[in-house]
Coordinates of N, CA, C and O in Angstrom, one line a residue:
Q110 N 188.3 -9.6 1.9 CA 188.8 -8.3 1.9 C 189.2 -7.9 0.5 O 188.9 -6.8 0.1
M111 N 189.8 -8.8 -0.3 CA 190.2 -8.5 -1.7 C 188.9 -8.2 -2.5 O 188.9 -7.3 -3.3
C112 N 187.8 -9.0 -2.2 CA 186.6 -8.8 -3.0 C 186.0 -7.4 -2.7 O 185.6 -6.7 -3.7
E113 N 186.0 -7.0 -1.5 CA 185.5 -5.7 -1.1 C 186.4 -4.6 -1.6 O 185.9 -3.6 -2.2
K114 N 187.7 -4.7 -1.4 CA 188.6 -3.6 -1.7 C 188.8 -3.4 -3.2 O 188.9 -2.3 -3.7
F115 N 188.9 -4.5 -4.0 CA 189.3 -4.4 -5.4 C 188.3 -5.0 -6.3 O 188.5 -5.1 -7.5
T116 N 187.1 -5.3 -5.8 CA 186.0 -5.9 -6.6 C 186.5 -7.1 -7.4 O 186.2 -7.3 -8.5
V117 N 187.4 -7.9 -6.7 CA 187.9 -9.2 -7.3 C 187.2 -10.3 -6.5 O 187.5 -10.5 -5.4
C118 N 186.3 -11.0 -7.2 CA 185.6 -12.1 -6.5 C 185.8 -13.4 -7.1 O 186.2 -13.6 -8.3
E119 N 185.4 -14.5 -6.3 CA 185.6 -15.9 -6.7 C 185.0 -16.2 -8.1 O 185.6 -16.9 -8.9
N120 N 183.8 -15.6 -8.4 CA 183.1 -16.0 -9.6 C 183.5 -15.1 -10.8 O 182.8 -15.1 -11.8
S121 N 184.5 -14.3 -10.7 CA 184.9 -13.4 -11.7 C 185.5 -14.2 -12.9 O 186.3 -15.0 -12.8
M122 N 185.0 -13.9 -14.1 CA 185.4 -14.6 -15.3 C 186.9 -14.4 -15.6 O 187.6 -15.3 -16.0
E123 N 187.4 -13.1 -15.4 CA 188.8 -12.9 -15.6 C 189.6 -13.8 -14.7 O 190.7 -14.2 -15.1
M124 N 189.2 -14.0 -13.5 CA 189.9 -14.8 -12.5 C 190.1 -16.2 -13.1 O 191.1 -16.8 -13.0
L125 N 189.0 -16.8 -13.6 CA 189.0 -18.1 -14.1 C 189.9 -18.2 -15.3 O 190.6 -19.2 -15.5
L126 N 189.9 -17.2 -16.1 CA 190.8 -17.2 -17.3 C 192.3 -17.1 -17.0 O 193.1 -17.6 -17.7
R127 N 192.6 -16.3 -15.9 CA 193.9 -16.0 -15.6 C 194.7 -17.0 -14.8 O 195.9 -17.0 -14.6
N128 N 194.0 -18.0 -14.2 CA 194.6 -18.9 -13.3 C 195.6 -19.9 -13.9 O 195.3 -21.0 -14.0
D129 N 196.7 -19.3 -14.4 CA 197.8 -20.1 -14.9 C 199.0 -20.1 -14.1 O 200.1 -20.2 -14.5
L130 N 198.8 -19.9 -12.8 CA 199.9 -19.6 -11.9 C 200.7 -20.9 -11.4 O 201.8 -20.8 -10.9
N131 N 200.1 -22.1 -11.6 CA 200.8 -23.3 -11.3 C 201.2 -23.3 -9.8 O 202.4 -23.6 -9.5
L132 N 200.3 -22.9 -8.9 CA 200.6 -22.9 -7.5 C 200.6 -24.3 -6.9 O 200.0 -25.2 -7.4
P133 N 201.5 -24.4 -5.9 CA 201.6 -25.7 -5.2 C 200.2 -26.2 -4.7 O 199.5 -25.4 -4.2
K134 N 200.0 -27.5 -4.7 CA 198.8 -28.1 -4.2 C 199.1 -29.3 -3.4 O 200.1 -30.0 -3.7
V135 N 198.3 -29.6 -2.4 CA 198.4 -30.9 -1.7 C 197.2 -31.7 -2.3 O 196.0 -31.3 -2.1
T136 N 197.4 -32.8 -3.0 CA 196.4 -33.5 -3.6 C 196.0 -34.7 -2.7 O 196.6 -35.0 -1.7
E137 N 194.9 -35.4 -3.1 CA 194.4 -36.5 -2.4 C 195.5 -37.6 -2.2 O 195.6 -38.2 -1.2
E138 N 196.3 -37.7 -3.3 CA 197.4 -38.7 -3.2 C 198.4 -38.4 -2.1 O 199.1 -39.3 -1.6
D139 N 198.6 -37.1 -1.8 CA 199.5 -36.7 -0.8 C 198.9 -36.7 0.6 O 199.6 -36.6 1.6
G140 N 197.6 -36.8 0.7 CA 196.9 -36.6 1.9 C 196.5 -37.9 2.6 O 197.2 -38.9 2.5
H141 N 195.4 -37.9 3.3 CA 195.0 -39.0 4.2 C 194.8 -40.3 3.5 O 194.1 -40.3 2.5
R142 N 195.3 -41.3 4.0 CA 195.1 -42.7 3.6 C 194.3 -43.4 4.7 O 194.7 -43.5 5.8
S143 N 193.1 -43.9 4.3 CA 192.2 -44.4 5.4 C 192.7 -45.8 5.9 O 192.5 -46.1 7.0
S144 N 193.4 -46.5 5.0 CA 193.9 -47.8 5.5 C 195.4 -48.0 5.1 O 195.7 -48.5 4.1
V145 N 196.2 -47.6 6.0 CA 197.6 -47.8 5.8 C 198.0 -49.1 6.4 O 197.9 -49.3 7.7
P146 N 198.4 -50.2 5.7 CA 198.5 -51.5 6.2 C 199.6 -51.7 7.2 O 199.4 -52.5 8.2
D147 N 200.8 -51.2 7.1 CA 201.8 -51.4 8.1 C 202.7 -50.2 8.3 O 202.6 -49.2 7.6
S148 N 203.5 -50.2 9.3 CA 204.3 -49.1 9.7 C 205.3 -48.6 8.6 O 205.5 -47.5 8.4
L149 N 205.8 -49.6 7.9 CA 206.8 -49.2 6.8 C 206.1 -48.4 5.7 O 206.6 -47.4 5.3
T150 N 204.9 -48.9 5.3 CA 204.1 -48.1 4.3 C 203.8 -46.8 4.8 O 203.8 -45.8 4.1
F151 N 203.4 -46.7 6.1 CA 203.0 -45.4 6.7 C 204.2 -44.5 6.7 O 204.1 -43.3 6.4
L152 N 205.4 -45.0 7.1 CA 206.6 -44.1 7.1 C 206.9 -43.5 5.7 O 207.2 -42.4 5.6
S153 N 206.7 -44.4 4.7 CA 207.0 -43.9 3.3 C 205.9 -42.9 2.9 O 206.3 -41.9 2.3
F154 N 204.7 -43.1 3.3 CA 203.6 -42.2 3.0 C 203.9 -40.9 3.7 O 203.8 -39.8 3.2
Q155 N 204.2 -41.0 5.0 CA 204.5 -39.8 5.8 C 205.6 -38.9 5.2 O 205.5 -37.7 5.1
D156 N 206.7 -39.6 4.8 CA 207.8 -38.9 4.3 C 207.5 -38.2 3.0 O 207.8 -37.0 2.8
K157 N 206.7 -38.9 2.1 CA 206.3 -38.3 0.8 C 205.4 -37.1 1.1 O 205.6 -36.0 0.4
C158 N 204.5 -37.2 2.0 CA 203.6 -36.1 2.3 C 204.3 -34.9 2.9 O 204.1 -33.8 2.4
L159 N 205.2 -35.1 3.8 CA 205.9 -34.0 4.4 C 206.9 -33.4 3.4 O 207.0 -32.1 3.4
R160 N 207.5 -34.2 2.6 CA 208.4 -33.6 1.5 C 207.6 -32.7 0.6 O 208.0 -31.6 0.2
K161 N 206.4 -33.2 0.2 CA 205.5 -32.4 -0.7 C 205.1 -31.1 -0.1 O 205.1 -30.0 -0.7
I162 N 204.7 -31.1 1.2 CA 204.3 -29.9 1.9 C 205.4 -28.9 2.1 O 205.3 -27.8 1.8
S163 N 206.6 -29.4 2.5 CA 207.8 -28.5 2.6 C 208.1 -27.9 1.3 O 208.3 -26.7 1.2
S164 N 208.2 -28.7 0.2 CA 208.5 -28.1 -1.1 C 207.5 -27.1 -1.5 O 207.8 -26.0 -2.1
G165 N 206.2 -27.4 -1.3 CA 205.1 -26.4 -1.6 C 205.3 -25.1 -0.8 O 205.1 -24.0 -1.4
L166 N 205.6 -25.2 0.4 CA 205.8 -24.0 1.3 C 207.0 -23.1 0.7 O 206.9 -21.9 0.7
Y167 N 208.1 -23.8 0.4 CA 209.2 -23.1 -0.2 C 208.8 -22.4 -1.5 O 209.2 -21.3 -1.8
T168 N 208.0 -23.0 -2.3 CA 207.6 -22.4 -3.6 C 206.6 -21.3 -3.3 O 206.7 -20.2 -4.0
F169 N 205.8 -21.4 -2.3 CA 204.8 -20.3 -2.0 C 205.6 -19.0 -1.6 O 205.0 -17.9 -1.7
Q170 N 206.8 -19.2 -1.0 CA 207.5 -18.0 -0.5 C 207.7 -17.0 -1.6 O 207.5 -15.8 -1.4
T171 N 208.0 -17.4 -2.8 CA 208.1 -16.4 -4.0 C 206.8 -15.7 -4.2 O 206.8 -14.5 -4.5
Y172 N 205.7 -16.5 -4.2 CA 204.4 -15.9 -4.5 C 204.1 -14.9 -3.4 O 203.5 -13.8 -3.6
L173 N 204.4 -15.2 -2.1 CA 204.1 -14.3 -1.0 C 204.9 -13.1 -1.1 O 204.5 -12.0 -0.7
E174 N 206.2 -13.2 -1.5 CA 207.0 -12.0 -1.7 C 206.4 -11.1 -2.8 O 206.4 -9.8 -2.6
Y175 N 205.8 -11.6 -3.8 CA 205.1 -10.8 -4.8 C 204.0 -10.1 -4.2 O 203.8 -8.9 -4.4
I176 N 203.2 -10.8 -3.3 CA 202.1 -10.1 -2.7 C 202.6 -9.0 -1.8 O 202.0 -7.9 -1.8
K177 N 203.7 -9.2 -1.1 CA 204.3 -8.1 -0.3 C 204.5 -6.9 -1.1 O 204.3 -5.8 -0.6
E178 N 205.0 -7.1 -2.3 CA 205.3 -5.9 -3.2 C 204.0 -5.2 -3.7 O 204.0 -4.0 -3.9
T179 N 203.0 -6.0 -4.0 CA 201.8 -5.4 -4.7 C 200.7 -5.1 -3.7 O 199.8 -4.3 -4.1
F180 N 200.7 -5.6 -2.5 CA 199.6 -5.4 -1.6 C 200.1 -4.5 -0.4 O 200.2 -5.0 0.7
A181 N 200.6 -3.3 -0.7 CA 201.3 -2.5 0.2 C 200.6 -2.2 1.5 O 201.2 -2.1 2.6
S182 N 199.3 -2.1 1.4 CA 198.5 -1.7 2.6 C 198.5 -2.8 3.7 O 198.3 -2.6 4.8
E183 N 198.9 -4.0 3.3 CA 199.0 -5.2 4.2 C 200.5 -5.7 4.3 O 200.7 -6.8 4.7
K184 N 201.4 -4.8 4.0 CA 202.8 -5.2 4.0 C 203.3 -5.9 5.3 O 203.9 -7.0 5.3
Q185 N 202.9 -5.4 6.4 CA 203.4 -5.9 7.7 C 202.8 -7.3 7.9 O 203.5 -8.3 8.3
N186 N 201.5 -7.5 7.6 CA 200.9 -8.8 7.7 C 201.5 -9.8 6.8 O 201.7 -11.0 7.1
V187 N 201.8 -9.4 5.6 CA 202.4 -10.3 4.6 C 203.8 -10.6 5.0 O 204.2 -11.8 4.8
E188 N 204.5 -9.7 5.5 CA 205.9 -10.0 6.0 C 205.9 -11.1 7.1 O 206.7 -12.0 7.1
S189 N 204.9 -10.9 8.0 CA 204.7 -11.9 9.0 C 204.4 -13.3 8.4 O 204.9 -14.3 8.9
L190 N 203.5 -13.3 7.4 CA 203.1 -14.5 6.8 C 204.3 -15.2 6.0 O 204.5 -16.4 6.1
C191 N 205.2 -14.3 5.4 CA 206.4 -14.8 4.7 C 207.3 -15.5 5.7 O 207.8 -16.6 5.5
Y192 N 207.5 -14.8 6.9 CA 208.4 -15.4 7.9 C 207.9 -16.7 8.4 O 208.6 -17.7 8.6
S193 N 206.6 -16.7 8.7 CA 206.0 -17.9 9.3 C 206.0 -19.1 8.3 O 206.3 -20.2 8.7
T194 N 205.8 -18.8 7.0 CA 205.8 -19.8 6.0 C 207.2 -20.4 5.9 O 207.4 -21.6 5.8
E195 N 208.2 -19.5 5.9 CA 209.6 -20.0 5.8 C 210.0 -20.9 7.0 O 210.6 -21.9 6.8
H196 N 209.6 -20.4 8.1 CA 209.9 -21.2 9.4 C 209.2 -22.6 9.3 O 209.8 -23.6 9.6
L197 N 207.9 -22.6 8.9 CA 207.2 -23.9 8.8 C 207.9 -24.8 7.8 O 208.0 -26.0 8.0
A198 N 208.3 -24.2 6.6 CA 208.9 -25.0 5.6 C 210.2 -25.7 6.1 O 210.5 -26.9 5.9
H199 N 211.0 -24.9 6.9 CA 212.2 -25.4 7.5 C 211.9 -26.5 8.5 O 212.6 -27.5 8.5
T200 N 210.9 -26.2 9.3 CA 210.6 -27.2 10.4 C 210.1 -28.5 9.8 O 210.6 -29.6 10.2
I201 N 209.2 -28.5 8.8 CA 208.8 -29.7 8.2 C 209.9 -30.4 7.4 O 210.0 -31.6 7.4
R202 N 210.8 -29.6 6.8 CA 211.9 -30.2 6.1 C 212.8 -31.0 7.0 O 213.3 -32.1 6.6
R203 N 212.9 -30.6 8.2 CA 213.7 -31.3 9.2 C 213.1 -32.6 9.6 O 213.7 -33.5 10.1
M204 N 211.8 -32.8 9.4 CA 211.0 -34.0 9.7 C 211.1 -35.1 8.6 O 210.8 -36.2 8.9
V205 N 211.6 -34.7 7.5 CA 211.7 -35.6 6.3 C 212.9 -36.5 6.5 O 214.0 -36.0 7.0
I206 N 212.8 -37.7 6.1 CA 213.9 -38.7 6.2 C 215.1 -38.2 5.5 O 216.3 -38.2 6.0
K207 N 214.9 -37.8 4.2 CA 216.0 -37.2 3.4 C 215.7 -35.8 3.0 O 215.2 -35.5 2.0
P208 N 216.1 -34.8 3.9 CA 215.8 -33.4 3.7 C 216.3 -32.9 2.3 O 215.7 -32.0 1.8
D209 N 217.4 -33.5 1.8 CA 217.9 -33.0 0.5 C 216.9 -33.2 -0.6 O 217.1 -32.6 -1.7
E210 N 215.9 -34.1 -0.4 CA 214.9 -34.4 -1.5 C 213.8 -33.4 -1.5 O 212.9 -33.4 -2.4
V211 N 213.8 -32.5 -0.6 CA 212.8 -31.4 -0.6 C 213.2 -30.4 -1.7 O 214.3 -30.0 -1.7
V212 N 212.2 -30.1 -2.6 CA 212.5 -29.2 -3.7 C 212.4 -27.8 -3.2 O 211.4 -27.3 -2.7
I213 N 213.6 -27.1 -3.3 CA 213.6 -25.6 -2.9 C 214.0 -24.9 -4.2 O 215.0 -25.1 -4.8
P214 N 213.1 -24.0 -4.7 CA 213.4 -23.3 -5.9 C 214.7 -22.5 -5.8 O 215.0 -21.8 -4.8
D215 N 215.6 -22.6 -6.8 CA 216.8 -21.9 -6.9 C 216.6 -20.5 -7.2 O 215.5 -20.1 -7.6
P216 N 217.6 -19.6 -6.9 CA 217.4 -18.1 -7.1 C 217.0 -17.8 -8.6 O 216.1 -16.9 -8.8
A217 N 217.5 -18.5 -9.6 CA 217.1 -18.2 -11.0 C 215.6 -18.5 -11.2 O 214.9 -17.7 -11.9
T218 N 215.2 -19.6 -10.7 CA 213.8 -20.0 -10.8 C 212.9 -19.0 -10.1 O 211.8 -18.6 -10.6
R219 N 213.3 -18.6 -8.9 CA 212.5 -17.6 -8.2 C 212.4 -16.2 -8.9 O 211.4 -15.6 -9.0
E220 N 213.6 -15.8 -9.5 CA 213.6 -14.5 -10.2 C 212.7 -14.6 -11.4 O 212.0 -13.7 -11.8
S221 N 212.8 -15.7 -12.1 CA 212.0 -15.9 -13.3 C 210.5 -15.8 -13.0 O 209.7 -15.2 -13.7
L222 N 210.1 -16.5 -11.9 CA 208.7 -16.4 -11.5 C 208.3 -15.0 -11.1 O 207.2 -14.5 -11.4
R223 N 209.2 -14.3 -10.3 CA 208.9 -12.9 -10.0 C 208.7 -12.1 -11.2 O 207.8 -11.2 -11.2
A224 N 209.5 -12.2 -12.2 CA 209.4 -11.5 -13.4 C 208.1 -11.7 -14.1 O 207.4 -10.8 -14.6
K225 N 207.7 -13.0 -14.2 CA 206.4 -13.4 -14.8 C 205.3 -12.7 -14.0 O 204.3 -12.2 -14.6
L226 N 205.3 -12.8 -12.7 CA 204.2 -12.2 -11.9 C 204.2 -10.7 -12.1 O 203.1 -10.1 -12.1
R227 N 205.3 -10.0 -12.1 CA 205.3 -8.6 -12.3 C 204.9 -8.1 -13.6 O 204.5 -6.9 -13.8
S228 N 204.9 -8.9 -14.6 CA 204.6 -8.5 -16.0 C 203.1 -8.2 -16.2 O 202.7 -7.7 -17.3
G229 N 202.3 -8.5 -15.3 CA 200.8 -8.3 -15.5 C 200.4 -6.9 -15.3 O 201.1 -6.0 -14.7
K230 N 199.2 -6.5 -15.8 CA 198.6 -5.2 -15.7 C 198.0 -5.1 -14.3 O 197.9 -6.1 -13.5
S231 N 197.7 -3.9 -13.9 CA 197.2 -3.7 -12.5 C 196.0 -4.5 -12.1 O 195.9 -5.1 -11.0
W232 N 195.0 -4.7 -13.0 CA 193.9 -5.5 -12.7 C 194.2 -7.0 -12.6 O 193.7 -7.7 -11.8
I233 N 195.2 -7.4 -13.4 CA 195.7 -8.8 -13.3 C 196.5 -9.0 -11.9 O 196.4 -10.0 -11.3
E234 N 197.2 -7.9 -11.5 CA 197.8 -7.9 -10.2 C 196.9 -8.3 -9.1 O 197.2 -9.1 -8.2
K235 N 195.7 -7.7 -9.1 CA 194.7 -7.9 -8.1 C 194.2 -9.3 -8.1 O 194.0 -9.9 -7.1
I236 N 193.9 -9.8 -9.3 CA 193.4 -11.1 -9.5 C 194.5 -12.1 -9.0 O 194.2 -13.1 -8.3
T237 N 195.7 -11.9 -9.5 CA 196.9 -12.8 -9.1 C 197.0 -12.8 -7.6 O 197.2 -13.9 -7.0
T238 N 197.0 -11.7 -6.9 CA 197.1 -11.6 -5.5 C 196.0 -12.5 -4.8 O 196.2 -13.3 -3.9
H239 N 194.8 -12.3 -5.3 CA 193.6 -13.1 -4.8 C 193.8 -14.6 -5.0 O 193.6 -15.3 -4.1
L240 N 194.2 -15.0 -6.2 CA 194.4 -16.4 -6.5 C 195.5 -17.0 -5.6 O 195.4 -18.1 -5.1
I241 N 196.6 -16.3 -5.4 CA 197.7 -16.8 -4.6 C 197.2 -16.9 -3.1 O 197.4 -18.0 -2.5
L242 N 196.5 -15.9 -2.6 CA 196.1 -16.0 -1.2 C 195.0 -17.1 -1.0 O 195.0 -17.9 -0.1
R243 N 194.1 -17.3 -2.0 CA 193.1 -18.3 -2.0 C 193.8 -19.7 -2.0 O 193.4 -20.6 -1.1
D244 N 194.7 -19.9 -2.9 CA 195.4 -21.2 -3.0 C 196.3 -21.5 -1.8 O 196.4 -22.6 -1.4
F245 N 196.9 -20.4 -1.3 CA 197.8 -20.6 -0.1 C 196.9 -21.0 1.1 O 197.3 -22.0 1.8
A246 N 195.7 -20.4 1.3 CA 194.8 -20.8 2.3 C 194.4 -22.3 2.2 O 194.4 -23.0 3.2
S247 N 194.1 -22.7 1.0 CA 193.7 -24.1 0.7 C 194.8 -25.0 1.0 O 194.7 -26.1 1.7
F248 N 196.0 -24.6 0.6 CA 197.2 -25.5 0.8 C 197.5 -25.6 2.3 O 197.7 -26.7 2.8
M249 N 197.3 -24.5 3.1 CA 197.5 -24.6 4.5 C 196.5 -25.4 5.2 O 196.8 -26.1 6.2
E250 N 195.2 -25.3 4.8 CA 194.2 -26.2 5.4 C 194.5 -27.6 5.2 O 194.4 -28.4 6.2
K251 N 194.9 -28.0 4.0 CA 195.3 -29.4 3.8 C 196.6 -29.8 4.5 O 196.7 -31.0 5.0
T252 N 197.5 -28.9 4.6 CA 198.7 -29.1 5.4 C 198.4 -29.4 6.8 O 198.9 -30.4 7.4
V253 N 197.5 -28.6 7.4 CA 197.2 -28.9 8.8 C 196.5 -30.2 9.0 O 196.9 -31.0 9.9
R254 N 195.6 -30.6 8.1 CA 195.0 -31.9 8.2 C 196.1 -33.0 8.1 O 196.0 -34.0 8.8
A255 N 197.0 -32.9 7.1 CA 198.0 -33.9 6.9 C 198.9 -34.1 8.0 O 199.2 -35.2 8.5
V256 N 199.4 -32.9 8.6 CA 200.3 -33.0 9.7 C 199.6 -33.5 10.9 O 200.2 -34.3 11.7
R257 N 198.4 -33.2 11.1 CA 197.6 -33.7 12.3 C 197.4 -35.2 12.1 O 197.6 -36.0 13.1
Y258 N 197.2 -35.7 10.9 CA 197.0 -37.1 10.7 C 198.3 -37.8 10.9 O 198.4 -38.9 11.6
V259 N 199.5 -37.3 10.4 CA 200.8 -37.9 10.6 C 201.1 -37.9 12.1 O 201.6 -38.9 12.6
K260 N 200.8 -36.8 12.8 CA 201.1 -36.8 14.2 C 200.3 -37.8 15.0 O 200.8 -38.5 15.8
N261 N 199.0 -37.8 14.8 CA 198.1 -38.8 15.5 C 198.5 -40.2 15.1 O 198.5 -41.1 16.0
R262 N 198.9 -40.5 13.9 CA 199.2 -41.9 13.5 C 200.6 -42.2 14.2 O 200.8 -43.4 14.6
S263 N 201.5 -41.3 14.3 CA 202.8 -41.5 14.9 C 202.7 -41.9 16.3 O 203.4 -42.8 16.9
Y264 N 201.8 -41.2 17.1 CA 201.6 -41.5 18.5 C 200.9 -42.9 18.7 O 201.1 -43.5 19.7
S265 N 200.0 -43.3 17.8 CA 199.3 -44.5 17.9 C 200.1 -45.7 17.5 O 199.8 -46.9 17.8
A266 N 201.2 -45.5 16.7 CA 201.9 -46.7 16.2 C 202.9 -47.2 17.2 O 203.3 -46.8 18.2

């Protein structure tokens, strides 16, 4: 939809140059381990993975709030996405052994990020919105895989 509406596409040179957003990612180290030797190692892996996912979701909230401000035609959908993301972050945080270790950006950090995002020109706004949504979709795909793996492994242990 972004590509059609704003002519912002994946292979855009500006997009490649602009991607300095430092968006949360779920890496291979956080994801699936094909041979987890024992339940203690698995619990440690599970906790680390869920902590990383919850922290990433809390961080994405600021980016999604930015999209809500800049992508007015989809405000209701983005509001729903913000609410669902916050709910999922809280839910996964409750699954972590030490919930206090989940990184939640403080108000000053969130405001600083908002200011950075707002400082762009309108064409950068469109690219930034596209990058945030693309990386959020990728983050969520990997989150679903990781949570499914943890859930399946928990039932079989």
